[in-house]
Coordinates of C-alpha atoms in Angstrom, one line a residue:
Chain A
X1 CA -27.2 6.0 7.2
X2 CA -25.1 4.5 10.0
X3 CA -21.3 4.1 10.2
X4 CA -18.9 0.9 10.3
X5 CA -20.8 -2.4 9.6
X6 CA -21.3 -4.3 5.9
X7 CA -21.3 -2.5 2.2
X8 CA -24.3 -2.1 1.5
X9 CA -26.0 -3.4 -1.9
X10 CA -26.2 -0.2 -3.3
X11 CA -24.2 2.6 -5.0
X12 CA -21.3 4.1 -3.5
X13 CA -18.6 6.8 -4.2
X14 CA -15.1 7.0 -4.1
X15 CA -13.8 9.4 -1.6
X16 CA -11.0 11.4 -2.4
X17 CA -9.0 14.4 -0.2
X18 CA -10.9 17.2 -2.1
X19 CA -14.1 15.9 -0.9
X20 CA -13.3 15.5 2.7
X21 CA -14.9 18.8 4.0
X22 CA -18.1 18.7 1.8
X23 CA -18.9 15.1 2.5
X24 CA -18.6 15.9 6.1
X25 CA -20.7 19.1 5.6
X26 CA -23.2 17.9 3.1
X27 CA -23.8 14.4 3.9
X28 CA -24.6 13.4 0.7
X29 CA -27.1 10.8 -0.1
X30 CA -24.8 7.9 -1.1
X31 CA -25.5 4.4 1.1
X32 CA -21.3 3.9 1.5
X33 CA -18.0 5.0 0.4
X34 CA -14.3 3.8 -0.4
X35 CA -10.6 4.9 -0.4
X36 CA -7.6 3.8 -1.0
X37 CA -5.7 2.6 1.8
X38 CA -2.4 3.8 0.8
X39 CA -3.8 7.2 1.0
X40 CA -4.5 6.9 4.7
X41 CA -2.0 5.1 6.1
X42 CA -0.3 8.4 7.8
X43 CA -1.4 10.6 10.5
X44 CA -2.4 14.1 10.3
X45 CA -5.6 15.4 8.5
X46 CA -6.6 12.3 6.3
X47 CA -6.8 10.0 8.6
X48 CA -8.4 12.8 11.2
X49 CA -11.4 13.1 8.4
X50 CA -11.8 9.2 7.7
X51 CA -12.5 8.3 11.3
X52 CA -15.2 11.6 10.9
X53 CA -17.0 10.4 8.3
X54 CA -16.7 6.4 8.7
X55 CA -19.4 7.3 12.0
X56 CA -22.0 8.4 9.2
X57 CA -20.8 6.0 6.2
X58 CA -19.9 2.4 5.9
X59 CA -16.4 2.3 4.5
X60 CA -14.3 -0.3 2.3
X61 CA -11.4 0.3 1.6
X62 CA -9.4 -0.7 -1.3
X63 CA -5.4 -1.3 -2.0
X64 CA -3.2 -0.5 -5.1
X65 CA -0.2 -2.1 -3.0
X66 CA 0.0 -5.4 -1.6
X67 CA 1.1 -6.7 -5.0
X68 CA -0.7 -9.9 -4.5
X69 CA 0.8 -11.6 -7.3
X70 CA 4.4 -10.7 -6.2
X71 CA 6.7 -13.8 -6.6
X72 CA 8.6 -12.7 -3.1
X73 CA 5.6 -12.5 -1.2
X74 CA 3.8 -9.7 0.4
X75 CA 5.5 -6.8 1.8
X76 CA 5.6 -7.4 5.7
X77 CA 5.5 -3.9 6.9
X78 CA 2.8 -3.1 4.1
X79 CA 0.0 -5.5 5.4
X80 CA 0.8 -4.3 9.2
X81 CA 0.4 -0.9 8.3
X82 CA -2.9 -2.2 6.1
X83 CA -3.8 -4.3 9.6
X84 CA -3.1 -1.1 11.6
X85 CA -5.7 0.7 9.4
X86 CA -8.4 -2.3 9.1
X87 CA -8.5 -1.8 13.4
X88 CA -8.7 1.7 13.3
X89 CA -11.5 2.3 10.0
X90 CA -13.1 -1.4 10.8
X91 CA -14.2 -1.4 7.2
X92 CA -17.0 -3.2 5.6
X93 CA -14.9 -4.4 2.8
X94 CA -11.0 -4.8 2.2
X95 CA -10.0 -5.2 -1.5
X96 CA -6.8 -5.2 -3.8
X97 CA -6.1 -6.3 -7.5
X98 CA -4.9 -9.5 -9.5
X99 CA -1.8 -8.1 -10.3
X100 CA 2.1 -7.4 -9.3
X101 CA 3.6 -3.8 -8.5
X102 CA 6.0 -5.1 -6.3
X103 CA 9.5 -6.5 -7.9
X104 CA 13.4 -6.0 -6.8
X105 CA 12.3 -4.2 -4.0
X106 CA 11.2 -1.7 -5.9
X107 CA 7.3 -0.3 -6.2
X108 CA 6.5 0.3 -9.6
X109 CA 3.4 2.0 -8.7
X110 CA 1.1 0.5 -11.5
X111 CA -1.3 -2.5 -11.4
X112 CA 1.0 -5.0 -14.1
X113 CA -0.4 -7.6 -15.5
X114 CA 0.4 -11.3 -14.3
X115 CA 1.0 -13.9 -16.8
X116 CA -1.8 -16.3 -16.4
X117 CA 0.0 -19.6 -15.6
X118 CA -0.2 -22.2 -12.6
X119 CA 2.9 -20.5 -11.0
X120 CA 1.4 -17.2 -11.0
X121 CA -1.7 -18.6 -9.8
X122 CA -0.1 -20.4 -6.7
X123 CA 1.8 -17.0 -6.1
X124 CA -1.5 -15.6 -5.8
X125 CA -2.6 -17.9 -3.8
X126 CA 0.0 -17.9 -1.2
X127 CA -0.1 -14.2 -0.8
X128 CA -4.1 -13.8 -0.6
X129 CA -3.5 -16.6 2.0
X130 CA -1.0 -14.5 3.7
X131 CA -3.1 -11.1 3.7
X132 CA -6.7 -12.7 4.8
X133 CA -4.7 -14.6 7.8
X134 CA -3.2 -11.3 8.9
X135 CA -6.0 -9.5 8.7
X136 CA -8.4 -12.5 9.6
X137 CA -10.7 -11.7 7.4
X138 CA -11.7 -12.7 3.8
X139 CA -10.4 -10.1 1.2
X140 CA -11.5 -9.4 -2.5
X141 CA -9.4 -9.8 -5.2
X142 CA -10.3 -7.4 -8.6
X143 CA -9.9 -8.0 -12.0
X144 CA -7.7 -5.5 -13.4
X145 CA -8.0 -3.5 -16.9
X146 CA -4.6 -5.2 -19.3
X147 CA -3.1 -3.5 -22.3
X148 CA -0.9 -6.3 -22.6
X149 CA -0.9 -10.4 -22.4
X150 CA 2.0 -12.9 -21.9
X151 CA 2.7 -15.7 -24.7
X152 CA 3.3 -18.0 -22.0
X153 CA -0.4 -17.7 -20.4
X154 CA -2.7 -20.3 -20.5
X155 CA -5.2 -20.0 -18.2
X156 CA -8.4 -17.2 -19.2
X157 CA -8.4 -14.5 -16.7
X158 CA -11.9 -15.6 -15.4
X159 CA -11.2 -18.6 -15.1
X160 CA -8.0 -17.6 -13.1
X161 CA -9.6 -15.2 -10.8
X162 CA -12.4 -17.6 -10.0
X163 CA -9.5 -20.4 -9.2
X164 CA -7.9 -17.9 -6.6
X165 CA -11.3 -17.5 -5.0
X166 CA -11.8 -21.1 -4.9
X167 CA -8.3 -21.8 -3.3
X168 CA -8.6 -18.6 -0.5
X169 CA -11.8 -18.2 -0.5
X170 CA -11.5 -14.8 -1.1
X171 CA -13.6 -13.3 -2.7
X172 CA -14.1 -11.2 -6.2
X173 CA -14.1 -7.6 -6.8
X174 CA -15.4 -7.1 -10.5
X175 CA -14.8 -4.1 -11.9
X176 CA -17.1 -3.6 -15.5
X177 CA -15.2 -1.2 -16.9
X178 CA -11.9 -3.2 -16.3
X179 CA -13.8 -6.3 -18.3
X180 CA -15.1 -3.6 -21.3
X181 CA -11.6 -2.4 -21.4
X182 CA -9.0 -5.9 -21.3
X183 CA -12.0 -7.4 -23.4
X184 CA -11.8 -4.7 -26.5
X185 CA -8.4 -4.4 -26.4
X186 CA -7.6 -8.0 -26.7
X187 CA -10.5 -9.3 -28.9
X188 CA -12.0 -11.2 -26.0
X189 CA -15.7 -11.6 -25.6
X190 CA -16.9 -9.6 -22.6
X191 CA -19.9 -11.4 -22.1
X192 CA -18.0 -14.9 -21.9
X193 CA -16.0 -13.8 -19.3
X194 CA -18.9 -12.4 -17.3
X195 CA -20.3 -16.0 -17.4
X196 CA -16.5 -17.4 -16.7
X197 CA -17.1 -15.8 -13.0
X198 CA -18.6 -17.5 -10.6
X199 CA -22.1 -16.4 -8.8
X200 CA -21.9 -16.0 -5.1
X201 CA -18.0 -14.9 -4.5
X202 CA -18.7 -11.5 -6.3
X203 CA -19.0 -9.2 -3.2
X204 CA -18.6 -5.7 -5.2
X205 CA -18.7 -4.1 -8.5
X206 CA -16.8 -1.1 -9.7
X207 CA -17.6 1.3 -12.2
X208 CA -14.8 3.6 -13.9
X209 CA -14.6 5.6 -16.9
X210 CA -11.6 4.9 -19.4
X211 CA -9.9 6.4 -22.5
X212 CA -9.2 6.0 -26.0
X213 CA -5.5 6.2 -27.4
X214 CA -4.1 5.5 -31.3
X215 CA -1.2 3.4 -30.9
X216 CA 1.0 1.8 -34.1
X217 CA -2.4 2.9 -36.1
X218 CA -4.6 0.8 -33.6
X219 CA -7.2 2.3 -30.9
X220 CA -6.0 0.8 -27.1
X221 CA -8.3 1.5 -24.2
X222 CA -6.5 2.9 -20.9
X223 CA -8.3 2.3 -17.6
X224 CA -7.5 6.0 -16.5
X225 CA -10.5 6.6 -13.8
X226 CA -10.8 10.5 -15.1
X227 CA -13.5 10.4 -17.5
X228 CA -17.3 9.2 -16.8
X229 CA -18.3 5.7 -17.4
X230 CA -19.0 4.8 -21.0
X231 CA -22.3 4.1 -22.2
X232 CA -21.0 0.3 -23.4
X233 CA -19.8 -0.6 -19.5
X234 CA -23.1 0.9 -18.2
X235 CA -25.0 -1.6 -20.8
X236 CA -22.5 -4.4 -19.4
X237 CA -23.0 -3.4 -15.7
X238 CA -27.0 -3.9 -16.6
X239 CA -26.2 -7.3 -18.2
X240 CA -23.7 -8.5 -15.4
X241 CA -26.4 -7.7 -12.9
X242 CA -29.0 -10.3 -13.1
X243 CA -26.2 -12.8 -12.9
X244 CA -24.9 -11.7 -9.8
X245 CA -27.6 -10.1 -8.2
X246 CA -27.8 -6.8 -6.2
X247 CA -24.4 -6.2 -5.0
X248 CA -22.2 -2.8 -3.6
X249 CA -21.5 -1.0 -6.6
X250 CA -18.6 1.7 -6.8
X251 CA -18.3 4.8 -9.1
X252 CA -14.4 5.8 -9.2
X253 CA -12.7 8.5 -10.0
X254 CA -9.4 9.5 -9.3
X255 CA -8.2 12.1 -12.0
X256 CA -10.5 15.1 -13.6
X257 CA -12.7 14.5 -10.2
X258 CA -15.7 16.0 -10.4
X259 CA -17.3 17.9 -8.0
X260 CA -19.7 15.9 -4.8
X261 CA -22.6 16.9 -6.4
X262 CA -22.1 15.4 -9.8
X263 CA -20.3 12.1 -8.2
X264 CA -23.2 11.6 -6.3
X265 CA -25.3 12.1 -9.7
X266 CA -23.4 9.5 -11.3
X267 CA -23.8 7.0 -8.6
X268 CA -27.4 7.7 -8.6
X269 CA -27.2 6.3 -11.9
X270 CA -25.9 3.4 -10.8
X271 CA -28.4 3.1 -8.4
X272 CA -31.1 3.4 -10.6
X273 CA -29.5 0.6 -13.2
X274 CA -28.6 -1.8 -10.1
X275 CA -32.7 -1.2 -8.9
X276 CA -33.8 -2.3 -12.3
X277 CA -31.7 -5.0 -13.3
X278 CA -30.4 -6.2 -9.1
X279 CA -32.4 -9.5 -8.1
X280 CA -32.2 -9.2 -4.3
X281 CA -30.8 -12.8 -4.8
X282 CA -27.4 -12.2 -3.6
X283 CA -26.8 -8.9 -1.0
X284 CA -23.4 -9.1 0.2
X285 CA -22.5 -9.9 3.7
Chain B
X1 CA 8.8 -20.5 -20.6
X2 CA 10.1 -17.7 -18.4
X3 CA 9.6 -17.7 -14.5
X4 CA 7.3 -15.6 -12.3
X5 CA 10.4 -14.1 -11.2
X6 CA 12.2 -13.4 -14.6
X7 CA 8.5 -12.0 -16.0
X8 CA 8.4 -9.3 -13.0
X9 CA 11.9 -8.6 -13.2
X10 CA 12.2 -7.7 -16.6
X11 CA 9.1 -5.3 -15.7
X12 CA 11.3 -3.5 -13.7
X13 CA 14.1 -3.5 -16.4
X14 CA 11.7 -2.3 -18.7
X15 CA 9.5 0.3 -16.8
X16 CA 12.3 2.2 -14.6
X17 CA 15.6 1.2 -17.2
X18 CA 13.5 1.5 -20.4
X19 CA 15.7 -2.2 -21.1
X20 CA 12.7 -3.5 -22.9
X21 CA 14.5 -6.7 -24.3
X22 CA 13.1 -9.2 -21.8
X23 CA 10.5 -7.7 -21.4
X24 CA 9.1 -7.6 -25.0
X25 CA 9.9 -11.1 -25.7
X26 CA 7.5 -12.3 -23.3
X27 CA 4.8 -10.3 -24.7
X28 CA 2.0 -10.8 -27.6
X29 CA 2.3 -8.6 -30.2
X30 CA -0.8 -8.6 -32.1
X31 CA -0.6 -5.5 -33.9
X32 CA 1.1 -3.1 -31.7
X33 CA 4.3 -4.2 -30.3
X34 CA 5.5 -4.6 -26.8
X35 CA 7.2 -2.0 -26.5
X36 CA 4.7 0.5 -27.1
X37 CA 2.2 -2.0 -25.1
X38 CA 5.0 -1.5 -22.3
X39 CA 4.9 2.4 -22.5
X40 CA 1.4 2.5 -21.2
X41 CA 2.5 0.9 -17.9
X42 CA 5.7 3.4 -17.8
X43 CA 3.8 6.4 -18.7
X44 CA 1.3 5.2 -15.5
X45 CA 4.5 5.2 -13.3
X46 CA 6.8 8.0 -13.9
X47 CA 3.5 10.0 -14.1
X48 CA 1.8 9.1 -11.2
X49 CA 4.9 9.5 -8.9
X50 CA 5.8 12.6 -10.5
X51 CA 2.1 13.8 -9.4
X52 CA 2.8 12.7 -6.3
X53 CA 6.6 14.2 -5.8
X54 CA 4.6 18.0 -7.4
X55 CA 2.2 17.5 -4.3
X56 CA 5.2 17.1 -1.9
X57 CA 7.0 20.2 -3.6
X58 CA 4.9 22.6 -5.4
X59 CA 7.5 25.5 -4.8
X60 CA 10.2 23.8 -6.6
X61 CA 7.9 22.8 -9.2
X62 CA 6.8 26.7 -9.5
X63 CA 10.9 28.0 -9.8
X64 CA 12.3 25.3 -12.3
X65 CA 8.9 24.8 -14.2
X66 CA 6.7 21.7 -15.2
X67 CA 8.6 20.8 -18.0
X68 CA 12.2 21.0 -16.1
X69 CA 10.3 19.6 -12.7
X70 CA 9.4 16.8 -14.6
X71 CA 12.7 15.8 -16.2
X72 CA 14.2 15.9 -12.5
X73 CA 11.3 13.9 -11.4
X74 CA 12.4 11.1 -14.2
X75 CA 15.5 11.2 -13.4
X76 CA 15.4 10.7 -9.2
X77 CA 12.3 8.1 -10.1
X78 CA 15.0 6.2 -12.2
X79 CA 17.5 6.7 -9.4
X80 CA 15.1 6.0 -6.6
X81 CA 12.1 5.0 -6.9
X82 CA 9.6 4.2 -4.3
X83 CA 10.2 0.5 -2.2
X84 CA 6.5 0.2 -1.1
X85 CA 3.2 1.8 -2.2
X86 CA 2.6 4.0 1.0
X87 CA 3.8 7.0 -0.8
X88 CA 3.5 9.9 2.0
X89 CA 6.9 8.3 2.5
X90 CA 8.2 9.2 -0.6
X91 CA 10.4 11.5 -1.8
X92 CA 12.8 12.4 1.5
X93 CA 16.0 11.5 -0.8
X94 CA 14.7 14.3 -3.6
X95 CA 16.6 17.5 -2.0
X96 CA 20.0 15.8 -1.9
X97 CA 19.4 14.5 -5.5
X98 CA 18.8 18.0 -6.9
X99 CA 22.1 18.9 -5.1
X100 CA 23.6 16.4 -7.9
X101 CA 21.3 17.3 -10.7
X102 CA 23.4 19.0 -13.4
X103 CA 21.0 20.9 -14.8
X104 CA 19.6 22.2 -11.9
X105 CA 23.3 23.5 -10.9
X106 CA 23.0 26.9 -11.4
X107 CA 19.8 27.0 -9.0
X108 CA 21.7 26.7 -5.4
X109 CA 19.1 27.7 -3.3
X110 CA 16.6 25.0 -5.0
X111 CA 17.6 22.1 -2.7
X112 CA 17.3 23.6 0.7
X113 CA 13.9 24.7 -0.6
X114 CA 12.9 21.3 -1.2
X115 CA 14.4 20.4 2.3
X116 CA 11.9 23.0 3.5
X117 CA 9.2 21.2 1.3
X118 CA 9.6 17.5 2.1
X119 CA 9.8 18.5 6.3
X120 CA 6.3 20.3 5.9
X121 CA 4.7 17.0 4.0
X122 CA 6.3 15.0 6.6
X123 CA 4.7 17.8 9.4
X124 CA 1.1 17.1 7.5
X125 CA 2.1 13.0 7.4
X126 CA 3.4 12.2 10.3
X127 CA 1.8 9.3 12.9
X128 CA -0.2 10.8 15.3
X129 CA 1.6 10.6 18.9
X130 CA 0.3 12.3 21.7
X131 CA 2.8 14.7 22.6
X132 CA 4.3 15.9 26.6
X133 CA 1.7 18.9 27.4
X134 CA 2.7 21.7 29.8
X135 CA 0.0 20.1 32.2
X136 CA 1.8 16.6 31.6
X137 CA 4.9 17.6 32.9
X138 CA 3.3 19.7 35.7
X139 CA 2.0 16.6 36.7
X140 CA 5.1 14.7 37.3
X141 CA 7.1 14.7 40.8
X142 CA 10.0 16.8 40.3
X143 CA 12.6 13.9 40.5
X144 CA 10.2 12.5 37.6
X145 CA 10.6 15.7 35.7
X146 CA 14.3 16.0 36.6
X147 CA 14.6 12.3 35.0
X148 CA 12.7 13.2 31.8
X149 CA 14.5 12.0 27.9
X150 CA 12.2 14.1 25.5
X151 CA 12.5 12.9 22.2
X152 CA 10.7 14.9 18.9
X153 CA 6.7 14.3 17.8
X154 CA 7.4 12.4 14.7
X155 CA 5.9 15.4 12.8
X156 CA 8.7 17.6 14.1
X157 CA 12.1 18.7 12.1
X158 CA 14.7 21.0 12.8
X159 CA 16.3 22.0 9.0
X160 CA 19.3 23.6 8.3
X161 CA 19.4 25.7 5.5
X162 CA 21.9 27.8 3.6
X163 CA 19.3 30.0 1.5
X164 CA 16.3 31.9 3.0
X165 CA 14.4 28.7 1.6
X166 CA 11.3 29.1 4.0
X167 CA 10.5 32.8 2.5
X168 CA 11.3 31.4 -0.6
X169 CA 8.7 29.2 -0.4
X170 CA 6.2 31.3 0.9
X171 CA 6.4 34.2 -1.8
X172 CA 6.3 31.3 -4.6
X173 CA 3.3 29.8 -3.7
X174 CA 2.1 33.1 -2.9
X175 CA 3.1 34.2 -6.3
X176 CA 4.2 37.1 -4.7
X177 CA 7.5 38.1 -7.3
X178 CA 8.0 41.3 -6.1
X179 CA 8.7 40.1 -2.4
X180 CA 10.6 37.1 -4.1
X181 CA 12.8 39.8 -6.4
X182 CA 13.5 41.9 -2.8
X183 CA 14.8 38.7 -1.0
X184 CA 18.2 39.0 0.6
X185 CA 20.1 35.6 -1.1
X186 CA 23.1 36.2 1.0
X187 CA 24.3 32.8 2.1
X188 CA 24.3 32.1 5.7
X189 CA 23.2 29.5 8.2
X190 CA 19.5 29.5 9.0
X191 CA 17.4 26.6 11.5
X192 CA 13.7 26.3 10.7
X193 CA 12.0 23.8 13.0
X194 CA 8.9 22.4 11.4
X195 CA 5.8 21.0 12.9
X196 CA 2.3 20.2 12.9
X197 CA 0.4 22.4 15.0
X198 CA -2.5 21.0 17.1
X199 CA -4.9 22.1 14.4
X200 CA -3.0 19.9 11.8
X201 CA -1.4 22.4 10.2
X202 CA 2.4 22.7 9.6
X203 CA 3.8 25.2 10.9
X204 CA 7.4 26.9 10.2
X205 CA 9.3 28.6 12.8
X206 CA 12.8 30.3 12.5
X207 CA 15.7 30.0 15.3
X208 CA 18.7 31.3 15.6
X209 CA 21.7 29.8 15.8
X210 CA 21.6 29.9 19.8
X211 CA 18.2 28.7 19.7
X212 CA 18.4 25.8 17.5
X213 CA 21.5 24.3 19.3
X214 CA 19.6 24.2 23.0
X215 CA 17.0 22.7 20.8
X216 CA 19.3 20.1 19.4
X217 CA 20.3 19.7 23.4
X218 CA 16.9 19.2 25.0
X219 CA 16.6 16.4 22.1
X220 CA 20.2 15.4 22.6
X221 CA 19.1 12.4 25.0
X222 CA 20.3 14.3 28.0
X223 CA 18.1 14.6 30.8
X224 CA 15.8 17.3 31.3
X225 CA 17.3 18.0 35.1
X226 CA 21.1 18.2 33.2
X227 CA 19.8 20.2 30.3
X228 CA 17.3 23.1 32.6
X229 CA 18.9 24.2 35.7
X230 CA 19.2 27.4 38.1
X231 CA 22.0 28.9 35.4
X232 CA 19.3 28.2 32.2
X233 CA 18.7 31.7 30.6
X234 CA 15.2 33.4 30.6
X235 CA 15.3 32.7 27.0
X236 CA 16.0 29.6 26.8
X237 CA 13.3 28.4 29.5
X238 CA 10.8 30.9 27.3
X239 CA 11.9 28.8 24.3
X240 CA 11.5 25.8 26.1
X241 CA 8.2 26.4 27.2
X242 CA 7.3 27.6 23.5
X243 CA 8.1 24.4 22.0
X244 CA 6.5 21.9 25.4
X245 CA 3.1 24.2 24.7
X246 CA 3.5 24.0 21.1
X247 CA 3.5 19.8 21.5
X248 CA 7.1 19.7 19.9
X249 CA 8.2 16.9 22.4
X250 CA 7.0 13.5 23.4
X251 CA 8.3 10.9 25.8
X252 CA 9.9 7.7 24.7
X253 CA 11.4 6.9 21.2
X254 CA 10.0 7.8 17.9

């Protein structure tokens, strides 16, 4: 294992705080690991264990907050302090979601879903433009999991996201679980958009469990990233796979985290599916 | 068609107001309406910045109870919510709200506990700034010394409480009630400075009142040469040396 340099194609884990002293202790077998930004943007003990373990792991990190699709632009001091971190981790991959959290001022702390229109698409635009000049660097952008559409849209989510990553050329994060999920909960065909998303600009795939929840008599799934993956998104993952070839693949978990040993377990899963179905077509850079 | 803007607006109407109007109109109800579509994304919200508002103060959390801690935690979310997603940043406004939350009247002490709270996240948060060592300032020529502004490490705080909020603290979390039931809740003036120690842990520290106003001196922008001097009392230069070995000071502005 080495430290800063690419994501490797292969399975990684996401790091969270209560790992921190094991993964430093134990070194678990795992080719790379991500966190969220946000989380280390401070001094103190985080950031003290990140800069430890990024000499033994290749790190990406990934964003809930730039709020790329923010109709007044991307937060100024947010993608210094986002800069600030890129220099000091030097990460193998930087990443944030198709969606807004930003409005009024005000954080809203959730990934909400972006009407699919030509003016939310040049928003998007401008403000991936924005991020990957500040941080000179290409960025990927990941599909998010919706419980909710606009009547207004009228562009497919694929076909949106691979339009942003034809403008920037950013790149795409796709996350399986968040296709599984905005696909059954609004009768879309999960497979379709698969094939909707281009080959080539897909630089990492994400794997997260979701949940179930009976609303007005009808089941809605909730992207919640505390339960493990379901058996439907691993049989996805294995279909996506030939399509875009051996790529970084992420187990999260962020609620109900499991202890190292068994997140390492699940991502050997992962390994194991993206060595049986991963032509060696397409390792990212 | 609405706007960008008018779409993401009424978000905010609807997720932090609960004034789904807008909000709903623009949304496709195919068998479950917008609204409860909408609750999804406010449950996400208020719950994850409550989580993060329990990490900041557990203690209060443990005195007024999840149920109650939550309520306040809607209510200052609705009053002020976060303006960016870097959330070690959030919650520094919470002690002065509970001073104005109605049902948490009765509880006097609970604000200057959360004041407690929030300057021990910001101890575990703060930048990292290399501080003036003892061996720093030995260095210096003494006219160098003489001219010296010290200013506070970032992760340093000097709170004023009313109610012995630091104990307080410490035998909640300790679940220690007996100790708790024994505390002596007469009000008076108390000076806590807080600080990360140079193994990353915060650290409290009680002052009295003559200590904590030469500390507010030596950070008043004065000189070091005005503030020590032939007259300085033994106890003041002991405190002084204290807080320079403890890494409380640094040079230059925050």
């Amino acid at each position: 294992m080495k430290g800063t340099g690419p994501i490797p194609a292969a399975a990684g884990i996401g790091l969270r705080f209560c790992h921190h002293r094991a993964v430093l202790a134990e070194k678990p077998a795992v080719g790379w690991m991500e966190v969220h930004s946000e989380n280390y943007m401070s001094g103190g003990e985080p950031i003290a264990f990140l800069q430890a373990i990024r000499r033994d792991y290749p790190i990406s990190l990934h964003g809930v907050g730039l709020s790329l699709g923010s109709v007044d632009g991307i937060d100024a001091a947010h993608l210094d302090r986002l800069a600030d971190l890129t220099l000091r981790i030097e990460p193998g991959l930087v990443s944030d979601h198709l969606s807004f959290s930003v409005a009024r001022g005000v954080y809203l702390a959730d990934l909400l879903p972006l009407p699919m229109t030509e003016e939310a698409l040049q928003t998007v635009c401008r403000n991936v433009d924005c991020v990957q000049d500040r941080l000179k660097r290409p960025i990927l952008v990941e599909n998010p999991s919706s419980y909710l559409r606009y009547r207004h849209s009228v562009i497919p989510e694929a076909e949106f996201l691979a339009a942003v990553a034809a403008r920037t050329g950013c790149g795409i994060l796709l996350d399986i679980n968040n296709v599984y999920v905005s696909a059954c909960n609004h009768g879309w065909d999960a497979s379709a958009y698969l094939s909707a998303i281009p080959t080539g600009v897909v630089g990492e795939i994400h794997l997260a469990g979701h949940s179930l929840r009976e609303v007005d008599g009808r089941t809605i799934r909730v992207d919640d990233h505390g339960s493990p993956v379901a058996e439907a998104v691993w049989t996805l993952f294995a279909e996506a796979l030939p399509r875009f070839g051996r790529l970084p693949v992420l187990l999260e978990r962020d609620n109900h985290i499991p202890s190292l040993a068994d997140l390492v377990t699940e991502a050997g899963r992962a390994q194991s599916v993206l060595d049986l179905n991963g032509v060696a077509h397409a390792d990212a850079a | 068609m609405p706007t960008l803007r008018e779409v993401e607006h009424s978000l905010v109407d609807a997720l932090l107001r609960r004034e789904d109007g807008a909000a709903v109109s623009y949304i496709v109800d195919d068998g479950i309406a917008g609204a409860e579509r909408l609750a999804i994304h406010r449950g996400t919200l208020v719950g994850g910045l409550t989580a993060v508002l329990n990490g900041v103060f557990p203690a209060v959390e443990r005195l007024v109870g999840a149920e109650f801690f939550a309520g306040a935690a809607a209510c200052y979310i609705e009053e002020s919510p976060p303006s960016c997603a870097w959330l070690d940043v959030y919650g520094d406004s919470f002690a002065d709200f509970l001073t104005r939350f109605e049902p948490a009247r009765g509880l006097a002490y609970l604000p200057d506990v959360a004041r407690v709270e929030w300057a021990v996240a910001r101890a575990a948060n703060a930048p990292d700034r290399p501080a003036l060592s003892p061996a720093g300032l030995a260095a210096l020529s003494e006219a160098a010394q003489a001219a010296l502004v010290l200013h506070p490490h970032p992760s340093w705080t000097l709170v004023e409480t009313v109610w012995p909020a630091d104990d307080i603290r410490r035998f909640v979390l300790d679940g220690d009630d007996e100790a708790l039931a024994g505390l002596d809740m007469t009000p008076s003036r108390r000076w806590l400075a807080v600080h990360r120690d140079a193994h990353g842990t915060a650290t409290l520290r009680r002052l009295d009142a003559d200590w904590a106003a030469f500390v507010r001196r030596l950070l008043s922008g004065e000189t070091l040469g005005g503030i020590i001097t032939a007259e300085t009392s033994p106890a003041h230069l002991k405190m002084f040396a204290q807080h320079l070995a403890a890494g409380c000071f640094v040079l230059g502005e925050n």
